[in-house]
Every structure is written in C-alpha cells, then in structure tokens.
Coordinates of C-alpha atoms in Angstrom, one line a residue:
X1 CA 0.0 0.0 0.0
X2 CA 0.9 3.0 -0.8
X3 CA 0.9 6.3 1.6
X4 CA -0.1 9.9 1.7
X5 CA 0.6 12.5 4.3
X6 CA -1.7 15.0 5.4
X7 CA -0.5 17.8 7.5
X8 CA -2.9 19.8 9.5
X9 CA -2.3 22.4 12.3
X10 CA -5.2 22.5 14.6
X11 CA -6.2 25.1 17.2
X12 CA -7.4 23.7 20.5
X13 CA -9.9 25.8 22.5
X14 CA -10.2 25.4 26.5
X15 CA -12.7 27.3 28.7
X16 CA -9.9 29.2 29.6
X17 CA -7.8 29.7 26.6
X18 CA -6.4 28.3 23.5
X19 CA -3.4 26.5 22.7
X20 CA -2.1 25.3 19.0
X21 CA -1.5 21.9 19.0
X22 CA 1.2 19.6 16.9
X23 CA 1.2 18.7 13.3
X24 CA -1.3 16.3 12.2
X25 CA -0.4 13.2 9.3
X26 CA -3.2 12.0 7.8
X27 CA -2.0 8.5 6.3
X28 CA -4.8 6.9 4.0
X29 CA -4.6 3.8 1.2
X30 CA -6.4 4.2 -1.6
X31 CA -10.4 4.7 -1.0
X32 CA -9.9 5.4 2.5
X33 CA -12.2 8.5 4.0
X34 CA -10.9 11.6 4.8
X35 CA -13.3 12.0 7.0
X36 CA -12.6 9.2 9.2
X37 CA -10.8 10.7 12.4
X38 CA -9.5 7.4 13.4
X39 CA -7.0 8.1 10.2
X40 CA -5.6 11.5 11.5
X41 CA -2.2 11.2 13.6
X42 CA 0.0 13.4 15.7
X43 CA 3.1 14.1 13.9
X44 CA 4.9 14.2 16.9
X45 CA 3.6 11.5 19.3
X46 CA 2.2 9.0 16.9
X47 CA -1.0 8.9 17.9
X48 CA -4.9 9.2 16.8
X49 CA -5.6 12.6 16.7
X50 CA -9.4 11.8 16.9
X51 CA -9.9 14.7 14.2
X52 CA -10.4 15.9 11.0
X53 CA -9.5 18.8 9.4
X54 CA -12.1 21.6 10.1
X55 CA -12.7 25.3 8.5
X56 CA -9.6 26.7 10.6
X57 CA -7.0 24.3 9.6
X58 CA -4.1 24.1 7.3
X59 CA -4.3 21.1 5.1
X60 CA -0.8 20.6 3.4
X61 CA -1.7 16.6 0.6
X62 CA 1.5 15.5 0.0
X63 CA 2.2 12.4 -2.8
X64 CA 6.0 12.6 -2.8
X65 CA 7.3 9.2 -3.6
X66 CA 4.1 7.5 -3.7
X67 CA 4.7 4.0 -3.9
X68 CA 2.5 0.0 -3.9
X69 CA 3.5 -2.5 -1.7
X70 CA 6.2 -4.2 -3.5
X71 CA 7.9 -0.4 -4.0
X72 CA 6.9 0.6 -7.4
X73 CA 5.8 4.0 -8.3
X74 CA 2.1 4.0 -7.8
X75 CA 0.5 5.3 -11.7
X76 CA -3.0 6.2 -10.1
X77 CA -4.5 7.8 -6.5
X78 CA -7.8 7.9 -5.9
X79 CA -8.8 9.5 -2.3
X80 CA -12.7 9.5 -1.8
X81 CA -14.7 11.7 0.8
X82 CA -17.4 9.4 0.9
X83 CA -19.0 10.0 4.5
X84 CA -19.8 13.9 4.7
X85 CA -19.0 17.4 3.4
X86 CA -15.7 18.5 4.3
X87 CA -14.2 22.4 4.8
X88 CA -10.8 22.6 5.0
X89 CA -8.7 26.1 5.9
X90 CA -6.2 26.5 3.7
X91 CA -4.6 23.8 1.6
X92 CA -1.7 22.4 -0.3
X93 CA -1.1 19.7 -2.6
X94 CA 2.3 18.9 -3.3
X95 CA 2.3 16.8 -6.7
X96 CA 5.8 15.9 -6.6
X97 CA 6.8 12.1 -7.8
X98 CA 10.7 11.6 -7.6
X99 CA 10.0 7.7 -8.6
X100 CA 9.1 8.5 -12.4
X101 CA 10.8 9.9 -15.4
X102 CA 10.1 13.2 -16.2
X103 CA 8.1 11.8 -19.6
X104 CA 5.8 9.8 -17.5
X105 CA 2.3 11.0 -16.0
X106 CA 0.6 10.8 -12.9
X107 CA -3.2 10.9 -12.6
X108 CA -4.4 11.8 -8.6
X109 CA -7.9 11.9 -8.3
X110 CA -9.8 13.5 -5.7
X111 CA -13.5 12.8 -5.7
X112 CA -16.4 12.3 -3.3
X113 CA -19.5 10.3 -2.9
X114 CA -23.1 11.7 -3.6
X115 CA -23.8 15.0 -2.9
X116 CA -20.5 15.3 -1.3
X117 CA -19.7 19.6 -1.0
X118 CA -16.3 20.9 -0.5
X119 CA -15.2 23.4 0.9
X120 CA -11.8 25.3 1.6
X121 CA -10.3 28.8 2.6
X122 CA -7.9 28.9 -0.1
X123 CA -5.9 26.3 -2.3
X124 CA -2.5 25.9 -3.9
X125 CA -1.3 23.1 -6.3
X126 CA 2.5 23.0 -6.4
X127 CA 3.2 20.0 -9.2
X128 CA 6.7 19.2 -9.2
X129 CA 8.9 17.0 -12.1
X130 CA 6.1 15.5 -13.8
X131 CA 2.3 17.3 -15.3
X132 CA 1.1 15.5 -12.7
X133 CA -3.5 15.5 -12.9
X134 CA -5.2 16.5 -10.1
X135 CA -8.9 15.9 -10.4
X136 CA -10.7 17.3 -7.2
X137 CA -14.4 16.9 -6.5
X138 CA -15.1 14.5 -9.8
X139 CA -17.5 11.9 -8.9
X140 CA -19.9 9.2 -10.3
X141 CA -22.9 10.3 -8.3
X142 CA -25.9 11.8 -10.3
X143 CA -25.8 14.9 -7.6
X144 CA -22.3 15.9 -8.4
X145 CA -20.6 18.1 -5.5
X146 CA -20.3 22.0 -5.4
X147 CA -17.0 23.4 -4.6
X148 CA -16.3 26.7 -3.1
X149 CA -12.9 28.1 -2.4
X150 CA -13.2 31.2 -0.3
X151 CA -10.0 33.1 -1.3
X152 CA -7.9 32.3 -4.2
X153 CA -6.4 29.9 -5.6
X154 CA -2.7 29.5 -6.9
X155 CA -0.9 26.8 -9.2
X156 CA 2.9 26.6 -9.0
X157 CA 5.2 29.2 -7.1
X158 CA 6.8 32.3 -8.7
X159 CA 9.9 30.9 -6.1
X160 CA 10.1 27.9 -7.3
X161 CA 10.3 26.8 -11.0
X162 CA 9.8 23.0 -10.6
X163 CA 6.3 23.7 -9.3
X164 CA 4.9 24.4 -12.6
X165 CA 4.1 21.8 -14.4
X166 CA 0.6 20.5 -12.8
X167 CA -2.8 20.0 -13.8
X168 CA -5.6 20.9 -11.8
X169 CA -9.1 19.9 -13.1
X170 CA -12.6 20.9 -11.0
X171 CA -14.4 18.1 -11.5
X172 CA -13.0 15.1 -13.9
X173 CA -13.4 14.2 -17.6
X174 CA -16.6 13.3 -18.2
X175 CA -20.3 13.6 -18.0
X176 CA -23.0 12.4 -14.4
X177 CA -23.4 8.6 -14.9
X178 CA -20.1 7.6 -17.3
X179 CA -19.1 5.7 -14.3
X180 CA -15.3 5.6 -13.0
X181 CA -13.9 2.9 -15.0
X182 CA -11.9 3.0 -17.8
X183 CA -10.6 6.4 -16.9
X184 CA -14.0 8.2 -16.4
X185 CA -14.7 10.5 -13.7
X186 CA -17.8 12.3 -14.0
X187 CA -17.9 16.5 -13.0
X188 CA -18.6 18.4 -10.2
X189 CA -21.8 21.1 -10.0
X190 CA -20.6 24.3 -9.6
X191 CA -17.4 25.7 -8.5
X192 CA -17.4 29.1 -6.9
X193 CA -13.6 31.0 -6.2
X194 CA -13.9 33.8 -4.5
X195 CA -10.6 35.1 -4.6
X196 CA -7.7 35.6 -7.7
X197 CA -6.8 32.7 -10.0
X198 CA -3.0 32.8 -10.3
X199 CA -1.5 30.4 -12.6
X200 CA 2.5 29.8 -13.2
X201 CA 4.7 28.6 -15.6
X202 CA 3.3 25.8 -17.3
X203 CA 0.5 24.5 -15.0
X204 CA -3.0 23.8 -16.3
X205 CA -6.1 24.6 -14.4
X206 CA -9.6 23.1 -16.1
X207 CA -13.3 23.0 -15.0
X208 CA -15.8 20.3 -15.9
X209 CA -19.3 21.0 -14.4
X210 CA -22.9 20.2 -14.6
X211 CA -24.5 23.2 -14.1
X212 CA -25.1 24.7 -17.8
X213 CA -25.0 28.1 -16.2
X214 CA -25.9 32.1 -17.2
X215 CA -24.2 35.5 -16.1
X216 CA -27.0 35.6 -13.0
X217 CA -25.7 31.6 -12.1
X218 CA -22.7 30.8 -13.6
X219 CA -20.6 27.1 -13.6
X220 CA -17.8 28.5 -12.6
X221 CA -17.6 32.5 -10.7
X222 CA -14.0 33.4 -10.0
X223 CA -14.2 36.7 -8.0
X224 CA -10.9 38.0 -8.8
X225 CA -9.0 38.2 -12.0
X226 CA -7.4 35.5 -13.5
X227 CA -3.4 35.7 -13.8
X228 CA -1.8 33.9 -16.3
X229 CA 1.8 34.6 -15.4
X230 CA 4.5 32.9 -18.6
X231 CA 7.4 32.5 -16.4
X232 CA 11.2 31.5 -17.8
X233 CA 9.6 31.2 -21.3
X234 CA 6.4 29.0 -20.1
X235 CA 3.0 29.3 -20.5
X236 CA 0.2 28.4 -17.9
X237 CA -3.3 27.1 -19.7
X238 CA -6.8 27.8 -19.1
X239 CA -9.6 24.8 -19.7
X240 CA -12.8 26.4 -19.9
X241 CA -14.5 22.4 -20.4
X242 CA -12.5 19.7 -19.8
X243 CA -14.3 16.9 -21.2
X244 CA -12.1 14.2 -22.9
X245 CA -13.7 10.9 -22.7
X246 CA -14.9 9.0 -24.9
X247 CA -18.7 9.0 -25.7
X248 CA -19.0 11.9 -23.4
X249 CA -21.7 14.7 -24.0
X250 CA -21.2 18.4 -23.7
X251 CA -22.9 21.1 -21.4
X252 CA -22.9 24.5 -21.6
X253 CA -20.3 26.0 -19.3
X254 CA -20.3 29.3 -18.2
X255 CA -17.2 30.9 -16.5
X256 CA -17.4 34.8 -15.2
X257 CA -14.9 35.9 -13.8
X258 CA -13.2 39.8 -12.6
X259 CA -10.7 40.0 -15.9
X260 CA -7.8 37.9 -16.9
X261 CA -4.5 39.3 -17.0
X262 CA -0.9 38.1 -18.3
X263 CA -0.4 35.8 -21.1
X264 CA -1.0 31.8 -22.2
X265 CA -3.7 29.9 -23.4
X266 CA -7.5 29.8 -23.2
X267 CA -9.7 26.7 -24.7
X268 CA -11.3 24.0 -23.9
X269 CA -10.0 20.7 -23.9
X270 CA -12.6 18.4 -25.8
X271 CA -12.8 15.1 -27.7
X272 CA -14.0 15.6 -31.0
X273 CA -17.3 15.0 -32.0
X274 CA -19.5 16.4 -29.0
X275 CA -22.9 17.5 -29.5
X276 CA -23.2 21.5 -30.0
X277 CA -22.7 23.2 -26.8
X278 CA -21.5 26.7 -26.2
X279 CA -19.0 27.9 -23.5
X280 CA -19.0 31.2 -22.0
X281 CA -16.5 33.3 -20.3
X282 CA -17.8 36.9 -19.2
X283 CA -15.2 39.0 -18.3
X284 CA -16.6 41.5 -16.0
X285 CA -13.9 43.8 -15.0
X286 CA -15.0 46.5 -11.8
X287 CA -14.2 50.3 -12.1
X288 CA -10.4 51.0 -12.3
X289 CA -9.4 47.8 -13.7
X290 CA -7.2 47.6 -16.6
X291 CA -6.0 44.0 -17.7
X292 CA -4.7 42.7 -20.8
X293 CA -4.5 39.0 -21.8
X294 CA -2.1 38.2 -24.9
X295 CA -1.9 34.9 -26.0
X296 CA -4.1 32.3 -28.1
X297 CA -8.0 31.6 -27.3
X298 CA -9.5 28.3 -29.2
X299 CA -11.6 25.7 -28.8
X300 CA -9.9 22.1 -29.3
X301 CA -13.0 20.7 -31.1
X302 CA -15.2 21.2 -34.1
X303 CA -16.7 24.2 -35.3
X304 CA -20.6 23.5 -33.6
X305 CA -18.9 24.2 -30.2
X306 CA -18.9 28.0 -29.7
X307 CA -17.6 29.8 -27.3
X308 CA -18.6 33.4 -26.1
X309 CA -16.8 36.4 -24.6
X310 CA -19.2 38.5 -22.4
X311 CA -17.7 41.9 -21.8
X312 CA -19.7 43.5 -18.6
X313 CA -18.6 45.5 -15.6
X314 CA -16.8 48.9 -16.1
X315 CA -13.2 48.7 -16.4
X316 CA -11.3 48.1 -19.0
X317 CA -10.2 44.4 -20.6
X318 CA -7.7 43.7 -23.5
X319 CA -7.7 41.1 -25.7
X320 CA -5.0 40.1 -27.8
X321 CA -5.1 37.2 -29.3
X322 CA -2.5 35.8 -31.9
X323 CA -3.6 32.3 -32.9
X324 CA -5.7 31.3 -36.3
X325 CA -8.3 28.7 -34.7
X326 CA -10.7 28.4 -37.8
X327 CA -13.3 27.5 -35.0
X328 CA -13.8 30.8 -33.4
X329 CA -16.0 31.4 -36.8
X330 CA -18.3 29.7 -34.7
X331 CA -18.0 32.3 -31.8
X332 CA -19.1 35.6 -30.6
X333 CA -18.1 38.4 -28.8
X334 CA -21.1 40.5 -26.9
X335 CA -20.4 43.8 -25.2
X336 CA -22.3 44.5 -21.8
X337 CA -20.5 46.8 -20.4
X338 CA -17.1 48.6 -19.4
X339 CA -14.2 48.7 -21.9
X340 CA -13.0 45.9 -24.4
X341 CA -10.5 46.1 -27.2
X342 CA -10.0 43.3 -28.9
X343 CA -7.1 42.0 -31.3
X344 CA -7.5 39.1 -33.4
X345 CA -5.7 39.8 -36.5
X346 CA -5.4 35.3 -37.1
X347 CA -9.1 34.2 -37.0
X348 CA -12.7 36.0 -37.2
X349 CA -15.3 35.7 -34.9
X350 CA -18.4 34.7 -35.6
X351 CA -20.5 37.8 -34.5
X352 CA -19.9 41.4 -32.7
X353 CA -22.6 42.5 -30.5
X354 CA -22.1 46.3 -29.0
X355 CA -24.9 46.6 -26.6
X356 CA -23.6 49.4 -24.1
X357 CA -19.9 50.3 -23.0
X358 CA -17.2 50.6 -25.5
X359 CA -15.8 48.7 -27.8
X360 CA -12.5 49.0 -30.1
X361 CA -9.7 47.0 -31.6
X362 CA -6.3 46.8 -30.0
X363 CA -3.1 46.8 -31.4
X364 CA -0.9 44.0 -31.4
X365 CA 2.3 46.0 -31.1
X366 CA 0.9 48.7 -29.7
X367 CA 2.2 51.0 -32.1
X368 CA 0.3 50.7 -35.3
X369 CA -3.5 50.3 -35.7
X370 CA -5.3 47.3 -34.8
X371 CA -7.9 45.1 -36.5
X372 CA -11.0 43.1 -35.1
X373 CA -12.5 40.8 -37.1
X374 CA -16.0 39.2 -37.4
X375 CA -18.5 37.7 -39.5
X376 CA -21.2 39.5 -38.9
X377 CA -21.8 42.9 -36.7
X378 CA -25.1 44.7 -34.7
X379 CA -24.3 48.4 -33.1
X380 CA -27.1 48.2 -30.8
X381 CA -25.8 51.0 -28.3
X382 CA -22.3 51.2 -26.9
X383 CA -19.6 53.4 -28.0
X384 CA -16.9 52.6 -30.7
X385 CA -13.4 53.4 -29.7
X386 CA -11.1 54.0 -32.4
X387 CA -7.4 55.4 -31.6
X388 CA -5.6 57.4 -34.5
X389 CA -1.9 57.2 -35.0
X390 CA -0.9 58.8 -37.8
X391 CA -2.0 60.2 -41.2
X392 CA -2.8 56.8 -42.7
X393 CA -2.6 54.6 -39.5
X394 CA -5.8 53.6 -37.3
X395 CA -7.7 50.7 -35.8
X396 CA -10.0 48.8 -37.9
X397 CA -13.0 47.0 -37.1
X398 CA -14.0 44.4 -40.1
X399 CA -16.8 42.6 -41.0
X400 CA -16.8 40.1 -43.5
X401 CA -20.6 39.6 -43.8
X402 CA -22.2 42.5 -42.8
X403 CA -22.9 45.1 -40.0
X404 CA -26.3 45.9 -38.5
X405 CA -26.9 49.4 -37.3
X406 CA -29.9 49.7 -35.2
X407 CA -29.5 52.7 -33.0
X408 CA -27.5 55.8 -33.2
X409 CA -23.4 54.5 -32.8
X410 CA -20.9 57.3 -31.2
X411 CA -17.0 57.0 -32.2
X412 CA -14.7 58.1 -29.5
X413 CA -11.3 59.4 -31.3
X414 CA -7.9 58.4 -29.1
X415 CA -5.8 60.9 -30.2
X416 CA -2.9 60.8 -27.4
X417 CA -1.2 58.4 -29.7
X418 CA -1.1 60.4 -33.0
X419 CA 2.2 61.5 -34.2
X420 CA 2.8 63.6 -37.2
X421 CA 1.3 66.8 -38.5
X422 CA -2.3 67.9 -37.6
X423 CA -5.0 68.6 -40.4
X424 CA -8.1 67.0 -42.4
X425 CA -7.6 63.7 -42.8
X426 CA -10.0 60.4 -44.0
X427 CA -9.9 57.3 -42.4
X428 CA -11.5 53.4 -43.0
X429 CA -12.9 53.0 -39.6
X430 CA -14.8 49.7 -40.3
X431 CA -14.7 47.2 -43.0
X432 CA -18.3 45.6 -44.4
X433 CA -19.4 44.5 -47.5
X434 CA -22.9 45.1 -46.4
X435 CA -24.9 47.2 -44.2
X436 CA -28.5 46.7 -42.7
X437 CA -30.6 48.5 -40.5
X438 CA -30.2 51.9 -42.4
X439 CA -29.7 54.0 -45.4
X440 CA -25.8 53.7 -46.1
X441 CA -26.5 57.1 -48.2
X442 CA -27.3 58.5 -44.6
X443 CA -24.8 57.1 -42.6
X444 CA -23.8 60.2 -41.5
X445 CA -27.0 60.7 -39.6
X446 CA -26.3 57.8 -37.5
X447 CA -22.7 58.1 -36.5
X448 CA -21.4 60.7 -33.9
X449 CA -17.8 61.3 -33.5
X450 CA -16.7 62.9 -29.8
X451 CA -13.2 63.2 -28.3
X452 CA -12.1 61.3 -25.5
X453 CA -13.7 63.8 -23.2
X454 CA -17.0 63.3 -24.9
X455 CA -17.2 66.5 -26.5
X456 CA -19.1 66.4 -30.1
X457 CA -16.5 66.8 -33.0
X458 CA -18.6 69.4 -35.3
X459 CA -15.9 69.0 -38.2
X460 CA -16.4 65.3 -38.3
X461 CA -18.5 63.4 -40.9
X462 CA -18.8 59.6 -41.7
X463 CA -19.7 58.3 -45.5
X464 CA -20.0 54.3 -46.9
X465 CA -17.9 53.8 -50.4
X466 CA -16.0 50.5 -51.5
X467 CA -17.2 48.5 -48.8
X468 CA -15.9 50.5 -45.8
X469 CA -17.3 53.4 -43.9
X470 CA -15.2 56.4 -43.6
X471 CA -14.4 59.1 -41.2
X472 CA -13.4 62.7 -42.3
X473 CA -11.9 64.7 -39.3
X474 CA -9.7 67.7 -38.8
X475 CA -7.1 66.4 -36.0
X476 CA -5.4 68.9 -33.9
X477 CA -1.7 69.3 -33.9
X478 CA -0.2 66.7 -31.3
X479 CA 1.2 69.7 -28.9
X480 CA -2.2 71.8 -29.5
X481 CA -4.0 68.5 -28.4
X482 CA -1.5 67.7 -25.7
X483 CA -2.2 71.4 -23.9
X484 CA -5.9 71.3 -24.1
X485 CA -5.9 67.6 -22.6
X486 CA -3.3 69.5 -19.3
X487 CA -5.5 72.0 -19.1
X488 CA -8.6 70.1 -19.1
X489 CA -6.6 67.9 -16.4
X490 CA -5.3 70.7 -14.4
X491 CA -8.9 72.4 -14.7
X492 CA -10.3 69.0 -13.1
X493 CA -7.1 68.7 -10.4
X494 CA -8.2 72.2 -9.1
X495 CA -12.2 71.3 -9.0
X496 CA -11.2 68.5 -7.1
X497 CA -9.1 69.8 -4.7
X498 CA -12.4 73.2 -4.0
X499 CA -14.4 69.9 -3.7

C-alpha cells in the first residue's frame, strides 16, 4: 500500500484559553475516508488525533514518492470523501513524484461520494517534475458536489520553478453517470472561487461542471482576476471544459470571472465530436481595472462548439489574441458593459454585438492600428473606440458579412497616440461588405464622433464607399491636443481639490 501525508495544524480551544497543537499526518490507502478521524495522527507522538481537518486548519496533501507495496511507483490515486461534506482552511497539494521519469504522467484523483460539498479557505497546487493530474471533486454520483474556495487559488510558485508543471481539473473528464472505470470520472456542480486565479509557468487549471450556467448563475464565478503569469519562457493554460472521454456529451459551461491578465492559453479541452454546446467566459472587470491578456483563445473541437466572450462590468479588458483557430467562426463576442479592445488579426469571430460600453480594436504591437474581425456585426448602443496614430494609421473593425446598425453609434477618437502633422484627414474606420438596419447614403445621420472627453466633433462626418465606412476629421496638432488635454486635467485637479 501506498501512503499519503496529510499535514494539519489545529487550534485547540479550553474554557480558559487556546493553545495550537502539533502537526497532524493524515495516512490513508487508496479509497480510505478523509473523513474518518480514526485516520488523523499526531506528527509528533504517533497517535490518533481523533480529528479531521475543520474550516480553521491548514491542510498541506502530500504524494512525494508515492509508492504499492512491492515499491513501485504508484501510476493512479484515488482519495474519496465518501461519509460527509468537508471544509478545510487553507490547503496544499504537493504533486511531486521523484519515482518516475520526467516523460511519465501521474493521474491523482480527488472525488467524493453523492452529494459530497467541498469546501476550503484557499488552495494551492504546487506539481513538481512531472504534469502530474489533479482531479478534485469528480464523482460518479448523479448529484455531483459544489465546490467553493473562499479566497484564491494558486498553481505553482513564482519561487520555485519545478512547481509548474501541474494539472488541476474541477471536476473530472466526463459527464454524471459515465461511471469511474476505464478512466472516467464524471464533473462536479458548480465551483465558486472567491478570490484571484493565479497560474504559473506551465501549469493547467480546467473545469468540468454540470450546471449549464448564465451571467445571474454561472458554472464556474472566479471573483478575482485571473493571472496567467508565462514565467522563464512557459506558458500556464486555461480549460474552460474539460471533457475528454470518450462517448462523453457536452454542457454549456459558463465561467465569469473579474478580468484575466498576463499571457497563455484559453480553450477548452474536448474530444471531438461532441454534440453543440457553447462555453462562455464573461469577463466582468470592476471600475479602475485595466487587464490585458495576450496569447491564443481556441476551442480544441469542431466548429458546432462555440464559445462566447461576455464583456460586462466597467473597467477596462484587453484582448489580444495571436492564434488562427478556424473554430472561433463559430463564436461571438457581446459587449455589456465597461471597456473591451480586442485584437484578433489570425481568426474572425463569428459575430460582434455592442450593446452598451465601449468597444475598439487593439493593437498587437501597440504601435500601429489594430484590426478586429468578425463575421457579422449589430451596433445596438455602446460606444466605438477607435485610436488614430498617424495620417494613414488607425484601428480597424472588419466585417466580413455584414454590419447591422440599429441605434444611433458614437465614435470616441484616441488621439494621445497620434504622431505627425495635424490637419483634415480620412480614415477606414470599419470594413463591411454590407450594411443593414439603415440607409448607407445617410450614414452620417447615424454616426457621432466625440473626443475622448465626450465632447461632439462638429468638423467630423462619416460616409459608406467600396465596402468601408469612412471618417473625415480635422485632428489637432499633437502639442495643440496635448495642452488642451493639461488643461482640461489641471482644470479638473483644481475642482477636485475646491471639492
């Protein structure tokens, strides 16, 4: 048999006082109950600690050297919470298996019996030589558990570049009912994080839930920001669905989280030929925030699975995103609220929908104009940013299909990055080979250009030619723009200060 080691520190309470007691081992074989106290030892004396972890206790799981009977690395953990809910205080696992080559994997599972919850103050999953799986809260009951982590939670260490490597999947592989043979572990419900989502290096953290979820209940509600930090030339990965075996349905997952920030990947890891399911991630940044995520965003699978990015809140969230997944044709991007610029100069989307808050491409560079691209298009509301660089140079929204205009669109102009002389100067704003909702002969009636203050550009005017829509503006010179923007600012320092 094989053992892991649990260690817990536990605060005793008297009538009189408190004390903190020793380290506790938990040492359990495969299947054995975490909740069983009888299985909970004193570090120090050796003997039954008569506990389990509670609420207030520091859990540290560790599978170092893992090994059967006869010695031999041990391929497969499963460690069950079969009796009750548990809530653990802060906890560790340590994923670190000396016994196997570094080209070997390790599955650990952690799962629980029906209608098991778990609970924890925080969690961190520090993998060491080999992408080891952790698979917490997967079971093969038809109520799957929820799982709640109060704070954050963290995968590898920015000290320690060894702890980088792991996997962490809520939930398991597969769909309620798919059993736990063969490699099956079925999901959890719902997973709620109430902290940041830090990820390291090359780790991997996934979801597979039940719930097919909405903005108002999501699958998954991360409330922080995920951090996607590419240490030493790695890069961390996001699963949005993991759901990789065989035979397997889909669900409609929906993730909502504070922002994402840093750079790596986002998908979701799927087995082809799934039934068509969308995923969502809502993005909904709070006031002051100002993230950008640059790396790739796909989705692993065919093109009937979609997957949506919900921009709500009121900060500000940039998207850059460098890959050419042919399956984001199959995906939309919907505008709720706050700030979103969006780069995706490889692939189209399938669909733009500006409903409120702004919208604009980004840059890739961040010196030249950028370029979103879509399918299709509706300006229902909203504001469309577009930043001017030069004379010739600006960002570029483009529609391949079409664009709808159903209410009244204003352009915000970004001028703080223009370089070069000032005058009258036309620009293709927007790419479409079609437009709906309007008279393109009267296009001008339904565009407003403003500055970044909001105030109304009089000398602007908008017009539809070749398949673009076109902006005509007189821009300032850069040092004319520069001192009406200081004494705008000092204007608003002084009000401030009265205030």
């Amino acid at each position: 048999m094989y053992k892991n080691i649990i260690t817990c520190s536990i605060i005793l309470f008297s009538a009189a006082n408190f004390t903190f007691a020793d380290t506790f081992l938990w040492q359990g074989n495969n299947r054995n109950s975490v909740n069983t106290p009888a299985a909970w030892f004193n570090e120090t004396t050796g003997a039954i600690a008569a506990v389990q972890p509670s609420a207030t206790d520091t859990v540290k799981m560790d599978f170092q050297n893992s090994t059967t009977e006869s010695g031999a690395p041990y391929a497969r953990q499963i460690i069950t919470f079969l009796d009750s809910d548990i809530a653990w205080g802060d906890t560790t696992f340590k994923n670190i298996n000396t016994n196997l080559p570094s080209t070997d994997m390790l599955d650990k599972f952690i799962s629980q019996g029906t209608g098991r919850n778990i609970s924890m103050r925080s969690l961190a999953y520090e993998n060491g030589e080999n992408p080891n799986y952790l698979w917490l809260g997967g079971g093969d009951s038809a109520t799957p558990a929820n799982i709640s982590i109060l704070n954050s939670v963290q995968m590898g260490s920015v000290s320690d570049t060894s702890a980088m490597k792991g996997v962490l999947v809520f939930g398991g592989n597969s769909n309620v009912g798919a059993g736990s043979s063969g490699g099956a572990i079925g999901p959890c419900q719902k997973v709620e994080i109430g902290g940041n989502t830090v990820l390291y290096g090359n780790s991997t953290l996934g979801f597979n839930t039940n719930l097919s979820g909405t903005s108002s209940a999501p699958s998954v509600s991360i409330g922080g920001v995920i951090r996607m930090d590419a240490l030493n030339g790695m890069s961390p990965t996001l699963w949005l669905t993991n759901r990789t075996y065989s035979g397997t349905s889909g669900v409609n997952t929906y993730v909502k989280g504070r922002g994402i920030d840093g750079s790596g990947a986002v998908k979701n890891n799927l087995t082809s030929g799934f039934a068509d399911f969308n995923t969502t991630l809502e993005l909904a940044t709070q006031a002051g925030d100002n993230f950008k995520f640059d790396g790739t965003m796909n989705l692993n699978a065919t093109s009937s699975n979609k997957l949506s990015v919900v921009k709500s809140g009121e900060g500000k969230q940039i998207l850059v995103l460098r890959n050419n997944d042919v399956a984001l044709t199959a995906s939309s991007v919907s505008v709720e609220g706050g700030n979103l610029e969006l780069y995706n100069g490889g692939s189209a989307f399938r669909s733009l929908a500006l409903n409120s808050g702004k919208f604009g491409a980004a840059s890739a560079d961040g010196g030249t104009g950028g370029i979103a691209k879509f399918s299709t298009g509706t300006f229902d509301g909203g504001i469309l940013s577009v930043d001017i660089f030069s004379a010739s140079s600006c960002d570029v929204v483009a529609f391949s299909n079409s664009l709808n205009v159903a209410a009244i669109t204003i352009v915000e102009l970004e001028l703080e990055n223009f370089t070069g002389n000032g005058g009258i100067y036309e620009y293709s704003i927007i790419e479409t080979p079609a437009i709906t909702g309007i008279d393109p002969a009267n296009i001008d009636d339904y565009f407003t250009a403003v500055d970044s203050h909001g105030n109304v550009i009089e000398s602007a005017s908008f017009s539809y030619a070749d398949s673009k829509i076109y902006l005509t503006v007189n821009v300032p010179e850069p040092s004319i723009y520069a001192a009406t923007f200081g004494v705008l600012a000092l204007g608003f320092a002084v009000w401030r200060k009265r205030k």
